[in-house]
Amino acid sequence: MAEEIQAVRGMNDLLPADISAWQFLEACTRELLGSYGYEEIRVPVVEHTELFKRAIGEHTDVVGKEMYTFTDRGGDSLTLRPEATAGIARALISNRLLRGQRHKLWCSGPMFRHEAPQAGRYRQFWQVDVEAVGWPGPDVDAELIALSARLWQRLGIEGLRLQINSLGTPECRREYRTRLIDYFSAHEGSLDADSQRRLTGNPLRILDSKNPEMQELIRGAPLLTESLDAESREHFAQLRAMLDGVGVAFEINPRLVRGLDYYNRTVFEWITQSTGAQNAVCSGGRYDGLIAQLGGEATPAIGFAMGIERLVTLLLAAGRSPPPSHPHVYVIVSGTRAGAEAVRLVEGLRSERPRLRIELNLGGGNFKAQFRRADKSGAPLALIIGDDEFARGVVAMKPLRQESGQSECPIVQLASGVDAALAALGPAAKPA
Ligand code: ATP
Ligand code: MG
């Protein structure tokens, strides 16, 4: 036998048995975002490497060591997207969609980061990304956060905690940067390799370190909140008041800096205790400078991304995943004539009843084998098409989950006969 080809490490297959939780989450999200006026946008999975370098920042983990970058056959440096905001901002600029216009957008799809794979951390993972472009806030900040809170509620996910912070303006960040460099330089001996690398490049990133040995030093670092400008302070105060007003509980985490460079003012993160170290399920913030930094006209914006694998894990743990859907009807076929006519008959029924899930027995098999498949399919009702029934112009119907007997229905009234038979089996058996 030829050697088996393995999947790429950190990149998962999503199998039919697990898909219903994903679909439930996607359907809930799509509906909620639509109700807030967000429109879907789909951007390429591959962009010029330069886009991410400029948007996310050279000193971030993502750009510094996690990107899947390659040279294509034309000699261009391209990168599999590690996140969606940069691509969406680029798309707004490329398609001339700014010009004073505002956009509420969302996007869903796989992202790629070369991280150490473990539970909740993969190299291909899915995000739903939500962006509000053109509003300076804080009202949009509050609404966006309220939207995320409402999503957890609709999904039935409990126990998530919201942390918020303000990163102020680039100017106050510059001042803060100097203070941080002073502080960490004084403790240079205690810095791990990553933090030493960041010390001169981007010392704020040190605060984002996940190394437990760095946490004590980080706890002693000066706080950005002490350097906030008056306007950012006011923006943050209004945001907090609005969140209080809608009853969304939050904690202020003055050390929340987020892993990407483009944020300013509002940043937030929803965290859970239940997925171990990988505790962020949704993270976002305001990025007023990004679009100008990418060559577009200065446009304020805020957005967040949620990690779908981590949310699905929570959904499953909460028992909130809907059961996989089964067919309403399983069609058993026996005999030469019936075999020849079954496809036509079933296609006719599908045309008449588009909502009915019908599984036609394919590939033959004796009665016993077909009934076994029918049982396994989970369908509440079997239709039996045999030569004898065919000759009499009828189809036999047999409930599979209840002890009631077989009945017959004229072929010319098949659709209404199936309706009645399913209705008699109770609401769970009927198509939506
Ligand atoms: P973390 O702190 O866990 O590394 P992050 O700050 O890098 O997360 P973002 O870039 O803000 O995360 O991405 C938004 C969300 O995407 C995260 O909150 C998380 O739920 C999810 N996410 C990020 N990286 C991964 C990954 N490698 N595998 C699975 N989900 C991820
Ligand atoms: Mg990360």
Short mmCIF file of C-alpha atoms and ligand atoms in Angstrom, two decimals:
data_model
loop_
_atom_site.label_atom_id
_atom_site.label_comp_id
_atom_site.label_asym_id
_atom_site.label_seq_id
_atom_site.Cartn_x
_atom_site.Cartn_y
_atom_site.Cartn_z
CA MET A 1 0.00 0.00 0.00
CA ALA A 2 1.19 3.51 -0.74
CA GLU A 3 2.28 5.59 2.25
CA GLU A 4 -0.53 7.63 3.78
CA ILE A 5 -0.37 11.38 3.40
CA GLN A 6 -0.85 13.23 6.68
CA ALA A 7 -2.71 16.49 7.25
CA VAL A 8 -0.53 19.53 7.89
CA ARG A 9 0.20 19.91 11.60
CA GLY A 10 -2.17 22.32 13.33
CA MET A 11 -4.66 22.22 10.45
CA ASN A 12 -7.83 20.30 11.21
CA ASP A 13 -10.46 18.50 9.22
CA LEU A 14 -13.93 19.49 10.22
CA LEU A 15 -15.95 16.32 9.90
CA PRO A 16 -19.72 15.95 9.32
CA ALA A 17 -20.18 14.58 12.85
CA ASP A 18 -19.01 17.90 14.33
CA ILE A 19 -20.52 20.28 11.84
CA SER A 20 -23.87 20.99 13.50
CA ALA A 21 -22.32 23.09 16.31
CA TRP A 22 -20.45 25.14 13.69
CA GLN A 23 -23.59 25.65 11.64
CA PHE A 24 -25.60 26.63 14.71
CA LEU A 25 -22.95 29.18 15.65
CA GLU A 26 -22.73 30.51 12.11
CA ALA A 27 -26.49 30.78 11.70
CA CYS A 28 -26.90 32.58 15.05
CA THR A 29 -24.06 34.96 14.23
CA ARG A 30 -25.28 35.72 10.72
CA GLU A 31 -28.77 36.47 11.96
CA LEU A 32 -27.65 38.67 14.84
CA LEU A 33 -25.18 40.66 12.72
CA GLY A 34 -27.84 41.19 10.09
CA SER A 35 -30.21 42.52 12.74
CA TYR A 36 -27.59 45.15 13.73
CA GLY A 37 -27.13 46.18 10.09
CA TYR A 38 -23.81 44.45 9.42
CA GLU A 39 -23.21 43.23 5.87
CA GLU A 40 -21.04 40.32 4.84
CA ILE A 41 -17.79 40.91 2.99
CA ARG A 42 -15.44 38.21 1.67
CA VAL A 43 -11.82 39.07 1.05
CA PRO A 44 -8.96 36.93 -0.30
CA VAL A 45 -7.14 34.44 1.90
CA VAL A 46 -3.84 35.60 0.39
CA GLU A 47 -2.56 39.18 0.40
CA HIS A 48 0.74 40.93 -0.27
CA THR A 49 3.05 40.36 2.70
CA GLU A 50 3.58 44.10 2.89
CA LEU A 51 -0.07 44.61 3.90
CA PHE A 52 0.33 42.64 7.13
CA LYS A 53 3.75 44.07 7.89
CA ARG A 54 2.40 47.57 7.63
CA ALA A 55 -0.95 46.92 9.31
CA ILE A 56 -0.09 44.58 12.15
CA GLY A 57 3.46 45.76 12.84
CA GLU A 58 6.88 44.16 12.39
CA HIS A 59 7.45 43.63 16.11
CA THR A 60 4.31 41.64 16.80
CA ASP A 61 4.43 37.86 17.23
CA VAL A 62 2.10 37.49 14.29
CA VAL A 63 4.35 39.26 11.80
CA GLY A 64 7.64 38.44 13.50
CA LYS A 65 7.24 34.68 13.68
CA GLU A 66 3.81 33.36 12.80
CA MET A 67 3.10 34.25 9.19
CA TYR A 68 2.88 31.76 6.34
CA THR A 69 4.82 33.75 3.78
CA PHE A 70 5.94 32.48 0.39
CA THR A 71 7.16 33.75 -2.93
CA ASP A 72 4.74 32.96 -5.73
CA ARG A 73 5.75 31.98 -9.26
CA GLY A 74 5.74 35.59 -10.31
CA GLY A 75 8.27 36.47 -7.60
CA ASP A 76 5.80 38.35 -5.32
CA SER A 77 5.96 37.89 -1.57
CA LEU A 78 2.51 36.75 -0.47
CA THR A 79 1.11 35.71 2.92
CA LEU A 80 -1.81 33.55 4.04
CA ARG A 81 -3.89 35.95 6.09
CA PRO A 82 -3.24 35.72 9.85
CA GLU A 83 -6.29 37.91 10.54
CA ALA A 84 -9.00 39.66 8.56
CA THR A 85 -8.97 43.34 9.55
CA ALA A 86 -6.00 44.28 7.35
CA GLY A 87 -7.59 42.65 4.30
CA ILE A 88 -10.94 44.33 4.93
CA ALA A 89 -9.28 47.74 5.34
CA ARG A 90 -7.34 47.10 2.14
CA ALA A 91 -10.55 46.10 0.33
CA LEU A 92 -12.31 49.30 1.40
CA ILE A 93 -9.41 51.32 0.05
CA SER A 94 -8.94 49.29 -3.17
CA ASN A 95 -12.65 49.45 -3.98
CA ARG A 96 -12.92 53.20 -3.21
CA LEU A 97 -15.58 52.54 -0.60
CA LEU A 98 -14.46 55.15 1.92
CA ARG A 99 -14.95 58.74 0.73
CA GLY A 100 -16.77 59.71 3.87
CA GLN A 101 -18.97 56.64 3.76
CA ARG A 102 -19.50 54.35 6.70
CA HIS A 103 -19.61 50.58 6.70
CA LYS A 104 -20.69 47.87 9.06
CA LEU A 105 -19.09 44.66 7.85
CA TRP A 106 -18.48 41.09 8.86
CA CYS A 107 -16.39 38.33 7.43
CA SER A 108 -15.89 34.68 8.28
CA GLY A 109 -13.14 32.32 7.26
CA PRO A 110 -9.89 30.55 8.02
CA MET A 111 -6.80 32.37 9.31
CA PHE A 112 -3.24 31.04 9.37
CA ARG A 113 -0.58 31.43 12.03
CA HIS A 114 2.49 29.28 12.57
CA GLU A 115 2.02 28.81 16.32
CA ALA A 116 2.66 25.83 18.58
CA PRO A 117 -0.45 23.67 18.03
CA GLN A 118 -2.34 22.65 21.19
CA ALA A 119 -5.94 22.53 22.36
CA GLY A 120 -7.59 25.77 21.26
CA ARG A 121 -4.55 26.92 19.30
CA TYR A 122 -4.15 25.85 15.71
CA ARG A 123 -2.26 26.87 12.60
CA GLN A 124 -5.41 27.14 10.55
CA PHE A 125 -8.30 28.42 12.63
CA TRP A 126 -11.56 30.18 11.90
CA GLN A 127 -12.63 33.64 12.88
CA VAL A 128 -15.75 35.67 12.50
CA ASP A 129 -14.62 39.23 12.12
CA VAL A 130 -16.84 42.25 12.70
CA GLU A 131 -15.83 45.79 11.71
CA ALA A 132 -17.55 49.18 12.02
CA VAL A 133 -15.76 51.69 9.82
CA GLY A 134 -16.38 55.43 9.87
CA TRP A 135 -17.59 56.09 13.41
CA PRO A 136 -15.29 57.59 16.04
CA GLY A 137 -17.26 56.22 19.01
CA PRO A 138 -17.74 55.71 21.88
CA ASP A 139 -21.36 54.83 20.96
CA VAL A 140 -20.30 52.37 18.27
CA ASP A 141 -17.75 50.85 20.67
CA ALA A 142 -20.51 50.24 23.21
CA GLU A 143 -22.92 48.87 20.62
CA LEU A 144 -20.31 46.50 19.21
CA ILE A 145 -19.51 45.14 22.65
CA ALA A 146 -23.22 44.83 23.46
CA LEU A 147 -23.63 42.91 20.20
CA SER A 148 -20.97 40.43 21.26
CA ALA A 149 -22.59 40.04 24.70
CA ARG A 150 -25.94 39.39 23.02
CA LEU A 151 -24.33 36.76 20.81
CA TRP A 152 -23.11 34.75 23.83
CA GLN A 153 -26.61 35.00 25.24
CA ARG A 154 -28.21 33.72 22.01
CA LEU A 155 -25.67 30.92 21.76
CA GLY A 156 -26.25 29.97 25.38
CA ILE A 157 -22.61 30.39 26.37
CA GLU A 158 -22.25 31.45 29.97
CA GLY A 159 -19.37 32.49 32.17
CA LEU A 160 -17.48 34.71 29.72
CA ARG A 161 -15.86 37.76 31.26
CA LEU A 162 -15.32 41.03 29.48
CA GLN A 163 -12.09 42.96 29.99
CA ILE A 164 -11.65 46.43 28.58
CA ASN A 165 -8.91 49.01 28.46
CA SER A 166 -7.99 52.18 26.64
CA LEU A 167 -4.71 52.49 24.76
CA GLY A 168 -5.14 56.23 24.25
CA THR A 169 -3.67 58.01 21.24
CA PRO A 170 -0.42 57.19 19.43
CA GLU A 171 1.08 60.27 21.14
CA CYS A 172 0.38 59.11 24.68
CA ARG A 173 1.52 55.63 23.69
CA ARG A 174 4.87 57.14 22.62
CA GLU A 175 5.28 58.77 26.01
CA TYR A 176 4.28 55.55 27.74
CA ARG A 177 6.74 53.64 25.56
CA THR A 178 9.62 55.66 26.98
CA ARG A 179 8.48 54.95 30.52
CA LEU A 180 8.18 51.24 29.76
CA ILE A 181 11.65 51.09 28.19
CA ASP A 182 13.05 52.76 31.32
CA TYR A 183 11.28 50.26 33.56
CA PHE A 184 12.14 47.09 31.63
CA SER A 185 15.73 48.23 30.92
CA ALA A 186 16.23 48.50 34.66
CA HIS A 187 15.22 44.81 34.87
CA GLU A 188 16.88 43.64 31.69
CA GLY A 189 18.37 40.58 33.39
CA SER A 190 14.87 39.19 34.10
CA LEU A 191 13.59 39.55 30.54
CA ASP A 192 13.07 36.43 28.43
CA ALA A 193 14.44 36.32 24.87
CA ASP A 194 11.18 37.48 23.31
CA SER A 195 10.91 40.42 25.66
CA GLN A 196 14.50 41.45 25.04
CA ARG A 197 13.78 41.47 21.33
CA ARG A 198 10.68 43.61 21.97
CA LEU A 199 12.36 45.98 24.40
CA THR A 200 13.66 48.32 21.74
CA GLY A 201 11.23 47.40 18.96
CA ASN A 202 7.91 47.53 20.74
CA PRO A 203 8.05 47.34 24.54
CA LEU A 204 4.23 47.35 24.81
CA ARG A 205 4.30 43.84 23.44
CA ILE A 206 6.15 42.69 26.55
CA LEU A 207 2.90 43.27 28.47
CA ASP A 208 1.21 40.80 26.12
CA SER A 209 3.69 38.04 27.01
CA LYS A 210 2.19 34.66 27.89
CA ASN A 211 5.35 33.48 29.65
CA PRO A 212 4.37 32.82 33.33
CA GLU A 213 7.88 33.76 34.44
CA MET A 214 7.40 37.25 33.07
CA GLN A 215 4.14 37.96 34.86
CA GLU A 216 5.56 39.35 38.09
CA LEU A 217 7.78 41.82 36.30
CA ILE A 218 4.83 42.82 34.11
CA ARG A 219 2.65 43.38 37.19
CA GLY A 220 5.15 45.96 38.41
CA ALA A 221 5.28 47.88 35.12
CA PRO A 222 3.89 51.42 34.87
CA LEU A 223 0.32 51.63 33.61
CA LEU A 224 -0.77 53.17 30.34
CA THR A 225 -3.88 54.53 32.05
CA GLU A 226 -1.63 56.95 33.91
CA SER A 227 -0.49 58.41 30.56
CA LEU A 228 -3.90 58.75 28.92
CA ASP A 229 -4.76 62.06 27.25
CA ALA A 230 -7.91 63.90 28.31
CA GLU A 231 -9.95 63.00 25.22
CA SER A 232 -9.18 59.30 25.45
CA ARG A 233 -10.02 59.42 29.15
CA GLU A 234 -13.40 60.95 28.30
CA HIS A 235 -14.00 58.42 25.49
CA PHE A 236 -13.26 55.59 27.90
CA ALA A 237 -15.47 57.07 30.63
CA GLN A 238 -18.39 57.38 28.19
CA LEU A 239 -17.90 53.85 26.97
CA ARG A 240 -17.99 52.54 30.53
CA ALA A 241 -21.15 54.52 31.26
CA MET A 242 -22.84 53.14 28.14
CA LEU A 243 -21.88 49.57 29.02
CA ASP A 244 -23.28 50.14 32.50
CA GLY A 245 -26.41 51.53 30.85
CA VAL A 246 -27.02 48.36 28.82
CA GLY A 247 -26.06 46.12 31.70
CA VAL A 248 -22.95 44.59 30.15
CA ALA A 249 -20.59 43.82 33.02
CA PHE A 250 -16.87 44.45 32.46
CA GLU A 251 -13.55 44.53 34.25
CA ILE A 252 -10.93 47.12 33.50
CA ASN A 253 -7.65 45.40 32.77
CA PRO A 254 -5.00 48.15 32.55
CA ARG A 255 -2.50 45.65 31.12
CA LEU A 256 -4.67 44.57 28.22
CA VAL A 257 -2.68 45.74 25.18
CA ARG A 258 -3.69 43.17 22.51
CA GLY A 259 -1.31 41.43 20.15
CA LEU A 260 -1.57 43.68 17.10
CA ASP A 261 -0.05 47.13 16.75
CA TYR A 262 -2.85 49.01 15.07
CA TYR A 263 -5.14 49.50 18.05
CA ASN A 264 -5.80 52.78 19.84
CA ARG A 265 -8.25 53.82 22.54
CA THR A 266 -10.81 51.07 23.21
CA VAL A 267 -9.53 47.49 23.38
CA PHE A 268 -11.47 44.56 24.78
CA GLU A 269 -11.34 40.84 25.18
CA TRP A 270 -13.87 38.20 26.20
CA ILE A 271 -12.22 35.47 28.20
CA THR A 272 -13.22 32.12 29.61
CA GLN A 273 -11.70 30.03 32.36
CA SER A 274 -12.78 26.80 30.79
CA THR A 275 -10.42 26.35 27.84
CA GLY A 276 -7.21 26.35 29.84
CA ALA A 277 -4.46 28.71 28.78
CA GLN A 278 -6.21 29.54 25.51
CA ASN A 279 -8.73 31.72 27.25
CA ALA A 280 -9.55 34.51 24.78
CA VAL A 281 -12.60 33.76 22.67
CA CYS A 282 -13.15 37.21 21.20
CA SER A 283 -10.84 40.18 21.01
CA GLY A 284 -10.98 43.55 19.42
CA GLY A 285 -10.44 47.22 19.55
CA ARG A 286 -10.42 50.58 17.86
CA TYR A 287 -7.98 51.19 15.02
CA ASP A 288 -8.42 54.81 13.97
CA GLY A 289 -4.99 55.06 12.33
CA LEU A 290 -4.94 51.86 10.31
CA ILE A 291 -6.68 52.92 7.13
CA ALA A 292 -4.51 56.02 6.71
CA GLN A 293 -1.46 53.89 7.46
CA LEU A 294 -2.46 51.69 4.50
CA GLY A 295 -2.79 54.65 2.16
CA GLY A 296 -6.52 55.33 2.50
CA GLU A 297 -8.16 58.48 3.80
CA ALA A 298 -8.08 58.74 7.59
CA THR A 299 -11.15 56.88 8.83
CA PRO A 300 -11.93 55.86 12.41
CA ALA A 301 -12.88 52.23 12.91
CA ILE A 302 -13.39 49.53 15.49
CA GLY A 303 -13.76 45.78 15.21
CA PHE A 304 -13.34 42.41 16.81
CA ALA A 305 -12.58 38.84 15.86
CA MET A 306 -13.86 35.74 17.58
CA GLY A 307 -12.20 32.35 17.54
CA ILE A 308 -14.72 29.83 16.25
CA GLU A 309 -12.96 26.65 17.44
CA ARG A 310 -12.80 28.00 20.99
CA LEU A 311 -16.47 29.04 20.91
CA VAL A 312 -17.53 25.68 19.48
CA THR A 313 -15.70 23.97 22.35
CA LEU A 314 -17.74 26.06 24.78
CA LEU A 315 -20.97 25.34 22.91
CA LEU A 316 -20.33 21.62 23.08
CA ALA A 317 -19.40 21.79 26.76
CA ALA A 318 -22.65 23.65 27.45
CA GLY A 319 -24.60 20.98 25.55
CA ARG A 320 -25.83 23.66 23.22
CA SER A 321 -25.02 21.92 20.00
CA PRO A 322 -28.19 20.95 18.14
CA PRO A 323 -28.41 17.26 17.20
CA PRO A 324 -27.43 16.44 13.61
CA SER A 325 -30.44 16.54 11.33
CA HIS A 326 -31.78 13.26 10.01
CA PRO A 327 -33.99 12.59 6.99
CA HIS A 328 -37.77 12.78 7.34
CA VAL A 329 -38.26 9.86 5.03
CA TYR A 330 -36.18 6.85 4.03
CA VAL A 331 -37.24 5.23 0.76
CA ILE A 332 -36.89 1.45 0.51
CA VAL A 333 -36.96 -0.01 -2.98
CA SER A 334 -37.52 -3.60 -3.98
CA GLY A 335 -38.05 -5.23 -7.39
CA THR A 336 -37.03 -4.53 -10.96
CA ARG A 337 -39.79 -2.16 -11.97
CA ALA A 338 -39.71 -0.28 -8.67
CA GLY A 339 -35.93 0.00 -8.99
CA ALA A 340 -36.30 1.56 -12.39
CA GLU A 341 -39.00 4.02 -11.28
CA ALA A 342 -37.86 4.93 -7.76
CA VAL A 343 -35.56 7.81 -8.71
CA ARG A 344 -38.30 9.41 -10.81
CA LEU A 345 -40.88 9.00 -8.06
CA VAL A 346 -38.63 10.43 -5.37
CA GLU A 347 -37.50 13.34 -7.55
CA GLY A 348 -41.20 14.11 -8.12
CA LEU A 349 -41.79 14.15 -4.35
CA ARG A 350 -38.75 16.43 -3.88
CA SER A 351 -40.19 18.87 -6.43
CA GLU A 352 -43.53 18.91 -4.64
CA ARG A 353 -42.09 19.12 -1.09
CA PRO A 354 -38.79 21.05 -1.23
CA ARG A 355 -38.44 21.09 2.57
CA LEU A 356 -38.68 17.36 2.97
CA ARG A 357 -35.37 15.58 3.65
CA ILE A 358 -35.57 12.33 1.72
CA GLU A 359 -33.01 9.61 1.67
CA LEU A 360 -33.43 7.16 -1.18
CA ASN A 361 -31.88 3.76 -0.65
CA LEU A 362 -29.07 3.55 -3.17
CA GLY A 363 -27.17 0.50 -4.34
CA GLY A 364 -29.93 -2.07 -3.72
CA GLY A 365 -29.84 -4.64 -0.90
CA ASN A 366 -32.47 -6.96 0.50
CA PHE A 367 -35.39 -5.76 2.62
CA LYS A 368 -33.66 -6.50 5.90
CA ALA A 369 -30.53 -4.61 4.95
CA GLN A 370 -32.57 -1.66 3.70
CA PHE A 371 -34.65 -1.51 6.89
CA ARG A 372 -31.44 -1.54 8.89
CA ARG A 373 -30.15 1.44 6.91
CA ALA A 374 -33.52 3.16 7.32
CA ASP A 375 -33.34 2.70 11.10
CA LYS A 376 -29.79 3.96 11.21
CA SER A 377 -30.68 7.04 9.18
CA GLY A 378 -32.86 8.31 12.04
CA ALA A 379 -35.83 8.91 9.70
CA PRO A 380 -39.22 8.59 11.43
CA LEU A 381 -40.92 7.22 8.32
CA ALA A 382 -40.06 4.64 5.65
CA LEU A 383 -41.64 4.57 2.22
CA ILE A 384 -41.61 1.18 0.59
CA ILE A 385 -41.74 1.01 -3.17
CA GLY A 386 -41.99 -2.57 -4.42
CA ASP A 387 -43.15 -4.16 -7.67
CA ASP A 388 -46.36 -5.35 -6.03
CA GLU A 389 -47.22 -1.88 -4.71
CA PHE A 390 -46.27 -0.38 -8.03
CA ALA A 391 -48.65 -2.67 -9.87
CA ARG A 392 -51.46 -1.43 -7.59
CA GLY A 393 -50.45 2.25 -7.94
CA VAL A 394 -49.59 2.66 -4.25
CA VAL A 395 -46.62 3.18 -1.96
CA ALA A 396 -46.41 1.55 1.48
CA MET A 397 -45.54 3.73 4.50
CA LYS A 398 -44.16 2.46 7.79
CA PRO A 399 -43.31 4.45 10.91
CA LEU A 400 -39.83 3.54 12.08
CA ARG A 401 -39.78 5.03 15.57
CA GLN A 402 -43.27 4.08 16.72
CA GLU A 403 -45.10 0.81 16.97
CA SER A 404 -47.84 1.61 14.49
CA GLY A 405 -48.64 -0.48 11.47
CA GLN A 406 -47.96 -0.12 7.80
CA SER A 407 -50.37 1.85 5.61
CA GLU A 408 -50.67 2.59 1.94
CA CYS A 409 -51.03 5.74 -0.07
CA PRO A 410 -51.86 6.16 -3.77
CA ILE A 411 -48.82 7.24 -5.80
CA VAL A 412 -50.82 10.11 -7.29
CA GLN A 413 -51.30 11.53 -3.75
CA LEU A 414 -47.84 10.68 -2.49
CA ALA A 415 -46.93 14.18 -1.27
CA SER A 416 -50.07 14.72 0.78
CA GLY A 417 -49.91 11.12 2.01
CA VAL A 418 -46.40 11.70 3.35
CA ASP A 419 -47.52 14.98 4.94
CA ALA A 420 -50.32 13.23 6.77
CA ALA A 421 -48.15 10.30 7.85
CA LEU A 422 -45.46 12.62 9.26
CA ALA A 423 -48.06 14.82 10.97
CA ALA A 424 -49.48 11.72 12.67
CA LEU A 425 -46.01 11.03 14.10
CA GLY A 426 -45.97 14.30 16.03
CA PRO A 427 -44.31 17.72 15.65
CA ALA A 428 -40.72 16.40 15.81
CA ALA A 429 -41.22 14.41 12.61
CA LYS A 430 -42.59 17.30 10.51
CA PRO A 431 -40.38 19.40 8.23
CA ALA A 432 -39.83 22.99 9.46
P1 ATP B 1 -4.22 34.64 21.89
O1 ATP B 1 -3.98 35.61 22.97
O2 ATP B 1 -5.03 33.44 22.33
O3 ATP B 1 -3.00 34.28 21.10
P2 ATP B 1 -4.71 36.69 20.00
O4 ATP B 1 -4.65 37.90 20.81
O5 ATP B 1 -3.53 36.30 19.16
O6 ATP B 1 -5.17 35.42 20.88
P3 ATP B 1 -6.49 37.76 18.00
O7 ATP B 1 -5.44 37.94 16.99
O8 ATP B 1 -7.09 38.92 18.62
O9 ATP B 1 -6.01 36.71 19.09
O10 ATP B 1 -7.65 36.85 17.37
C1 ATP B 1 -8.99 36.87 17.84
C2 ATP B 1 -9.44 35.55 18.37
O11 ATP B 1 -9.06 34.49 17.50
C3 ATP B 1 -8.82 35.16 19.69
O12 ATP B 1 -9.52 35.74 20.74
C4 ATP B 1 -8.96 33.65 19.68
O13 ATP B 1 -10.26 33.28 20.12
C5 ATP B 1 -8.82 33.30 18.24
N1 ATP B 1 -7.47 32.79 17.95
C6 ATP B 1 -6.33 33.50 17.83
N2 ATP B 1 -5.30 32.70 17.52
C7 ATP B 1 -5.80 31.44 17.43
C8 ATP B 1 -5.23 30.16 17.11
N3 ATP B 1 -3.95 30.02 16.79
N4 ATP B 1 -6.05 29.10 17.11
C9 ATP B 1 -7.36 29.22 17.41
N5 ATP B 1 -7.96 30.39 17.70
C10 ATP B 1 -7.19 31.50 17.71
MG MG B 2 -1.90 35.08 19.54
#
